[in-house]
Amino acid sequence: MGESVTPRRFSVHQALGGGSVADVLLWKRWYASVGVLVSATTLWILFEKAGYNLLSFVANVLFLLVVILFFWAKSASLLNRPLPPLPNLEIPEEIVAKAAGIIHVYANYALSIGREIVIDKNLKVFLQVVSGLCVASYIGSLCNFLTLVYTGVLLSLSVPLVYDKYQHHIDEKFCLAHKIIQEQYKKIDDAVLKKIPLPSNKEKKTQ
């Protein structure tokens, strides 16, 4: 009898970048994870439940910060004490270039999807985009943007941790669900999608 081969374990930490962000999401730095969770919960309660305005909150925080730093600097000059420690408030060019590169990649990807739908008339991509937009619209009707962001934070702090602990069981369920979805899509494709007439390349050229 052959021995059962244990499937290779997928590194969630490396998939998340392997840095400090991955440590926070996987609760390897539990104090930072707790800080993110408490901060997100506090902001959600302030804006969603207490009805606090975002603009007023930011203005009041900046007002307090400026007042504290101003009087700290004044008192330090009068009492010969050190000035408040302020970091170098500059954004490095490397970060700006990296952010621009990421935006450039996603923008080109979105434009390529639009090209496949409009020019290539890809029905499969069209149905995928329409389904995704319908799901997004339905989720948006259930909650506002702030609640959606807060839910995303909660999922980010829970889903990677659960998947890292129960990876094999979750992969088995996902493989089974993917197989069922593929079978149902094949049935729909054979029964409906392939029967829809699409213009051929020759007809496109003549037009």
mmCIF file of C-alpha atoms in Angstrom:
data_model
loop_
_atom_site.group_PDB
_atom_site.id
_atom_site.type_symbol
_atom_site.label_atom_id
_atom_site.label_comp_id
_atom_site.label_asym_id
_atom_site.label_seq_id
_atom_site.Cartn_x
_atom_site.Cartn_y
_atom_site.Cartn_z
ATOM 1 C CA MET A 1 0.000 0.000 0.000
ATOM 2 C CA GLY A 2 1.337 3.411 -0.904
ATOM 3 C CA GLU A 3 1.751 6.034 1.731
ATOM 4 C CA SER A 4 -0.422 9.134 1.551
ATOM 5 C CA VAL A 5 1.525 12.156 0.462
ATOM 6 C CA THR A 6 0.988 15.244 2.596
ATOM 7 C CA PRO A 7 0.281 18.252 0.360
ATOM 8 C CA ARG A 8 2.858 21.003 0.435
ATOM 9 C CA ARG A 9 1.981 23.802 2.815
ATOM 10 C CA PHE A 10 1.491 27.242 1.286
ATOM 11 C CA SER A 11 3.319 30.079 3.061
ATOM 12 C CA VAL A 12 0.702 32.701 3.872
ATOM 13 C CA HIS A 13 3.359 34.918 5.434
ATOM 14 C CA GLN A 14 5.367 35.038 2.201
ATOM 15 C CA ALA A 15 2.209 35.583 0.128
ATOM 16 C CA LEU A 16 1.438 38.672 2.226
ATOM 17 C CA GLY A 17 4.878 40.106 1.531
ATOM 18 C CA GLY A 18 6.811 38.575 4.406
ATOM 19 C CA GLY A 19 7.289 41.943 6.136
ATOM 20 C CA SER A 20 5.804 43.831 9.045
ATOM 21 C CA VAL A 21 2.367 43.973 7.388
ATOM 22 C CA ALA A 22 2.294 40.172 7.164
ATOM 23 C CA ASP A 23 3.319 39.963 10.828
ATOM 24 C CA VAL A 24 0.411 42.216 11.806
ATOM 25 C CA LEU A 25 -2.154 40.350 9.687
ATOM 26 C CA LEU A 26 -1.019 36.974 11.048
ATOM 27 C CA TRP A 27 -0.867 38.294 14.660
ATOM 28 C CA LYS A 28 2.870 37.605 14.953
ATOM 29 C CA ARG A 29 3.110 41.130 16.362
ATOM 30 C CA TRP A 30 0.002 40.859 18.494
ATOM 31 C CA TYR A 31 0.404 44.309 20.063
ATOM 32 C CA ALA A 32 0.349 45.964 16.628
ATOM 33 C CA SER A 33 -2.627 43.813 15.559
ATOM 34 C CA VAL A 34 -4.517 44.762 18.706
ATOM 35 C CA GLY A 35 -3.654 48.425 18.068
ATOM 36 C CA VAL A 36 -5.032 48.272 14.525
ATOM 37 C CA LEU A 37 -8.181 46.506 15.703
ATOM 38 C CA VAL A 38 -8.816 48.919 18.569
ATOM 39 C CA SER A 39 -8.116 51.975 16.388
ATOM 40 C CA ALA A 40 -10.420 50.760 13.604
ATOM 41 C CA THR A 41 -13.171 49.922 16.098
ATOM 42 C CA THR A 42 -12.844 53.305 17.830
ATOM 43 C CA LEU A 43 -13.021 55.222 14.547
ATOM 44 C CA TRP A 44 -16.009 53.164 13.386
ATOM 45 C CA ILE A 45 -17.881 53.828 16.641
ATOM 46 C CA LEU A 46 -17.057 57.549 16.471
ATOM 47 C CA PHE A 47 -18.195 58.047 12.888
ATOM 48 C CA GLU A 48 -20.920 55.415 12.544
ATOM 49 C CA LYS A 49 -22.562 55.171 15.955
ATOM 50 C CA ALA A 50 -21.764 58.525 17.574
ATOM 51 C CA GLY A 51 -22.388 60.424 14.337
ATOM 52 C CA TYR A 52 -19.077 62.293 14.432
ATOM 53 C CA ASN A 53 -18.121 64.075 11.234
ATOM 54 C CA LEU A 54 -14.874 63.054 9.537
ATOM 55 C CA LEU A 55 -13.904 66.621 8.602
ATOM 56 C CA SER A 56 -14.569 67.894 12.135
ATOM 57 C CA PHE A 57 -12.587 65.021 13.627
ATOM 58 C CA VAL A 58 -9.545 65.631 11.402
ATOM 59 C CA ALA A 59 -9.713 69.391 11.995
ATOM 60 C CA ASN A 60 -9.936 68.988 15.787
ATOM 61 C CA VAL A 61 -7.048 66.509 15.891
ATOM 62 C CA LEU A 62 -4.848 68.785 13.784
ATOM 63 C CA PHE A 63 -5.907 71.777 15.878
ATOM 64 C CA LEU A 64 -4.867 70.055 19.114
ATOM 65 C CA LEU A 65 -1.621 68.855 17.545
ATOM 66 C CA VAL A 66 -0.676 72.326 16.287
ATOM 67 C CA VAL A 67 -1.533 73.994 19.608
ATOM 68 C CA ILE A 68 0.437 71.434 21.623
ATOM 69 C CA LEU A 69 3.494 71.705 19.382
ATOM 70 C CA PHE A 70 3.341 75.509 19.340
ATOM 71 C CA PHE A 71 3.209 75.911 23.130
ATOM 72 C CA TRP A 72 5.753 73.117 23.559
ATOM 73 C CA ALA A 73 8.199 74.970 21.290
ATOM 74 C CA LYS A 74 7.512 78.304 23.075
ATOM 75 C CA SER A 75 7.998 76.819 26.530
ATOM 76 C CA ALA A 76 11.128 74.974 25.390
ATOM 77 C CA SER A 77 12.729 78.218 24.194
ATOM 78 C CA LEU A 78 11.870 79.980 27.471
ATOM 79 C CA LEU A 79 12.998 77.158 29.765
ATOM 80 C CA ASN A 80 16.004 76.100 27.668
ATOM 81 C CA ARG A 81 14.480 72.678 27.037
ATOM 82 C CA PRO A 82 14.799 70.619 23.841
ATOM 83 C CA LEU A 83 12.339 71.322 21.050
ATOM 84 C CA PRO A 84 9.621 68.774 20.233
ATOM 85 C CA PRO A 85 11.065 65.853 18.251
ATOM 86 C CA LEU A 86 9.643 66.141 14.743
ATOM 87 C CA PRO A 87 10.603 63.667 12.032
ATOM 88 C CA ASN A 88 11.719 64.679 8.574
ATOM 89 C CA LEU A 89 8.317 65.418 7.038
ATOM 90 C CA GLU A 90 9.136 64.507 3.454
ATOM 91 C CA ILE A 91 7.845 61.797 1.137
ATOM 92 C CA PRO A 92 10.753 59.963 -0.531
ATOM 93 C CA GLU A 93 10.760 59.843 -4.312
ATOM 94 C CA GLU A 94 11.048 56.039 -4.193
ATOM 95 C CA ILE A 95 7.672 55.728 -2.458
ATOM 96 C CA VAL A 96 6.022 58.073 -4.972
ATOM 97 C CA ALA A 97 7.525 56.143 -7.900
ATOM 98 C CA LYS A 98 6.432 52.815 -6.404
ATOM 99 C CA ALA A 99 2.876 54.064 -5.820
ATOM 100 C CA ALA A 100 2.725 55.462 -9.367
ATOM 101 C CA GLY A 101 3.939 52.126 -10.740
ATOM 102 C CA ILE A 102 1.222 50.221 -8.861
ATOM 103 C CA ILE A 103 -1.472 52.638 -10.096
ATOM 104 C CA HIS A 104 -0.094 52.300 -13.635
ATOM 105 C CA VAL A 105 -0.352 48.499 -13.539
ATOM 106 C CA TYR A 106 -3.933 48.463 -12.229
ATOM 107 C CA ALA A 107 -5.040 51.195 -14.647
ATOM 108 C CA ASN A 108 -3.673 49.260 -17.640
ATOM 109 C CA TYR A 109 -5.342 46.093 -16.376
ATOM 110 C CA ALA A 110 -8.711 47.870 -16.133
ATOM 111 C CA LEU A 111 -8.262 49.305 -19.640
ATOM 112 C CA SER A 112 -7.386 45.854 -21.007
ATOM 113 C CA ILE A 113 -10.617 44.478 -19.528
ATOM 114 C CA GLY A 114 -12.556 47.291 -21.180
ATOM 115 C CA ARG A 115 -10.864 46.503 -24.492
ATOM 116 C CA GLU A 116 -11.829 42.828 -24.237
ATOM 117 C CA ILE A 117 -15.452 43.774 -23.591
ATOM 118 C CA VAL A 118 -15.886 46.587 -26.126
ATOM 119 C CA ILE A 119 -13.558 45.653 -28.993
ATOM 120 C CA ASP A 120 -13.056 41.882 -28.673
ATOM 121 C CA LYS A 121 -16.663 41.351 -27.480
ATOM 122 C CA ASN A 122 -15.558 38.746 -24.919
ATOM 123 C CA LEU A 123 -18.834 37.515 -23.452
ATOM 124 C CA LYS A 124 -17.173 35.621 -20.607
ATOM 125 C CA VAL A 125 -15.299 38.707 -19.372
ATOM 126 C CA PHE A 126 -18.462 40.791 -19.798
ATOM 127 C CA LEU A 127 -20.480 38.420 -17.594
ATOM 128 C CA GLN A 128 -17.710 38.339 -14.988
ATOM 129 C CA VAL A 129 -17.546 42.145 -14.810
ATOM 130 C CA VAL A 130 -21.329 42.504 -14.674
ATOM 131 C CA SER A 131 -21.561 39.874 -11.916
ATOM 132 C CA GLY A 132 -18.843 41.589 -9.897
ATOM 133 C CA LEU A 133 -20.504 44.995 -10.252
ATOM 134 C CA CYS A 134 -23.883 43.566 -9.225
ATOM 135 C CA VAL A 135 -22.331 41.992 -6.135
ATOM 136 C CA ALA A 136 -20.575 45.274 -5.280
ATOM 137 C CA SER A 137 -23.821 47.197 -5.743
ATOM 138 C CA TYR A 138 -25.697 44.754 -3.512
ATOM 139 C CA ILE A 139 -23.055 44.984 -0.781
ATOM 140 C CA GLY A 140 -23.128 48.790 -1.048
ATOM 141 C CA SER A 141 -26.893 48.766 -0.516
ATOM 142 C CA LEU A 142 -26.460 46.825 2.736
ATOM 143 C CA CYS A 143 -23.923 49.135 4.384
ATOM 144 C CA ASN A 144 -22.113 52.414 3.840
ATOM 145 C CA PHE A 145 -18.488 52.852 2.807
ATOM 146 C CA LEU A 146 -17.156 53.259 6.359
ATOM 147 C CA THR A 147 -18.767 50.031 7.529
ATOM 148 C CA LEU A 148 -17.433 48.291 4.439
ATOM 149 C CA VAL A 149 -13.885 49.477 5.214
ATOM 150 C CA TYR A 150 -14.243 48.391 8.849
ATOM 151 C CA THR A 151 -15.480 44.977 7.729
ATOM 152 C CA GLY A 152 -12.465 44.746 5.427
ATOM 153 C CA VAL A 153 -10.158 45.463 8.374
ATOM 154 C CA LEU A 154 -11.829 42.738 10.446
ATOM 155 C CA LEU A 155 -11.551 40.248 7.596
ATOM 156 C CA SER A 156 -7.906 41.184 7.009
ATOM 157 C CA LEU A 157 -7.116 40.448 10.649
ATOM 158 C CA SER A 158 -9.041 37.168 10.756
ATOM 159 C CA VAL A 159 -9.088 35.420 7.359
ATOM 160 C CA PRO A 160 -5.284 35.103 6.880
ATOM 161 C CA LEU A 161 -4.885 33.789 10.436
ATOM 162 C CA VAL A 162 -7.661 31.201 10.060
ATOM 163 C CA TYR A 163 -6.362 30.109 6.648
ATOM 164 C CA ASP A 164 -2.817 29.785 7.985
ATOM 165 C CA LYS A 165 -4.007 27.464 10.777
ATOM 166 C CA TYR A 166 -6.528 25.352 8.817
ATOM 167 C CA GLN A 167 -4.997 25.577 5.357
ATOM 168 C CA HIS A 168 -5.379 21.945 4.250
ATOM 169 C CA HIS A 169 -9.051 21.675 5.248
ATOM 170 C CA ILE A 170 -9.941 24.974 3.579
ATOM 171 C CA ASP A 171 -8.071 24.016 0.383
ATOM 172 C CA GLU A 172 -10.037 20.762 0.164
ATOM 173 C CA LYS A 173 -13.344 22.630 0.459
ATOM 174 C CA PHE A 174 -12.263 25.259 -2.075
ATOM 175 C CA CYS A 175 -11.173 22.591 -4.579
ATOM 176 C CA LEU A 176 -14.538 20.854 -4.229
ATOM 177 C CA ALA A 177 -16.438 24.144 -4.636
ATOM 178 C CA HIS A 178 -14.283 25.126 -7.645
ATOM 179 C CA LYS A 179 -15.002 21.782 -9.303
ATOM 180 C CA ILE A 180 -18.754 22.188 -8.810
ATOM 181 C CA ILE A 181 -18.672 25.771 -10.157
ATOM 182 C CA GLN A 182 -16.674 24.672 -13.213
ATOM 183 C CA GLU A 183 -19.190 21.907 -13.945
ATOM 184 C CA GLN A 184 -22.145 24.291 -13.637
ATOM 185 C CA TYR A 185 -20.430 26.913 -15.803
ATOM 186 C CA LYS A 186 -19.697 24.288 -18.471
ATOM 187 C CA LYS A 187 -23.371 23.335 -18.508
ATOM 188 C CA ILE A 188 -24.413 26.985 -18.889
ATOM 189 C CA ASP A 189 -21.752 27.547 -21.530
ATOM 190 C CA ASP A 190 -22.901 24.565 -23.586
ATOM 191 C CA ALA A 191 -26.604 25.314 -23.174
ATOM 192 C CA VAL A 192 -26.684 29.112 -23.533
ATOM 193 C CA LEU A 193 -23.434 30.972 -24.206
ATOM 194 C CA LYS A 194 -22.235 28.938 -27.191
ATOM 195 C CA LYS A 195 -25.611 29.389 -28.875
ATOM 196 C CA ILE A 196 -25.323 33.191 -28.870
ATOM 197 C CA PRO A 197 -24.115 34.311 -32.334
ATOM 198 C CA LEU A 198 -20.985 36.445 -32.319
ATOM 199 C CA PRO A 199 -19.485 38.289 -35.311
ATOM 200 C CA SER A 200 -16.548 36.487 -36.881
ATOM 201 C CA ASN A 201 -13.208 38.053 -37.749
ATOM 202 C CA LYS A 202 -14.156 38.238 -41.426
ATOM 203 C CA GLU A 203 -17.306 40.196 -40.628
ATOM 204 C CA LYS A 204 -15.277 42.596 -38.461
ATOM 205 C CA LYS A 205 -12.864 43.230 -41.343
ATOM 206 C CA THR A 206 -15.646 43.854 -43.858
ATOM 207 C CA GLN A 207 -17.244 46.336 -41.468
#
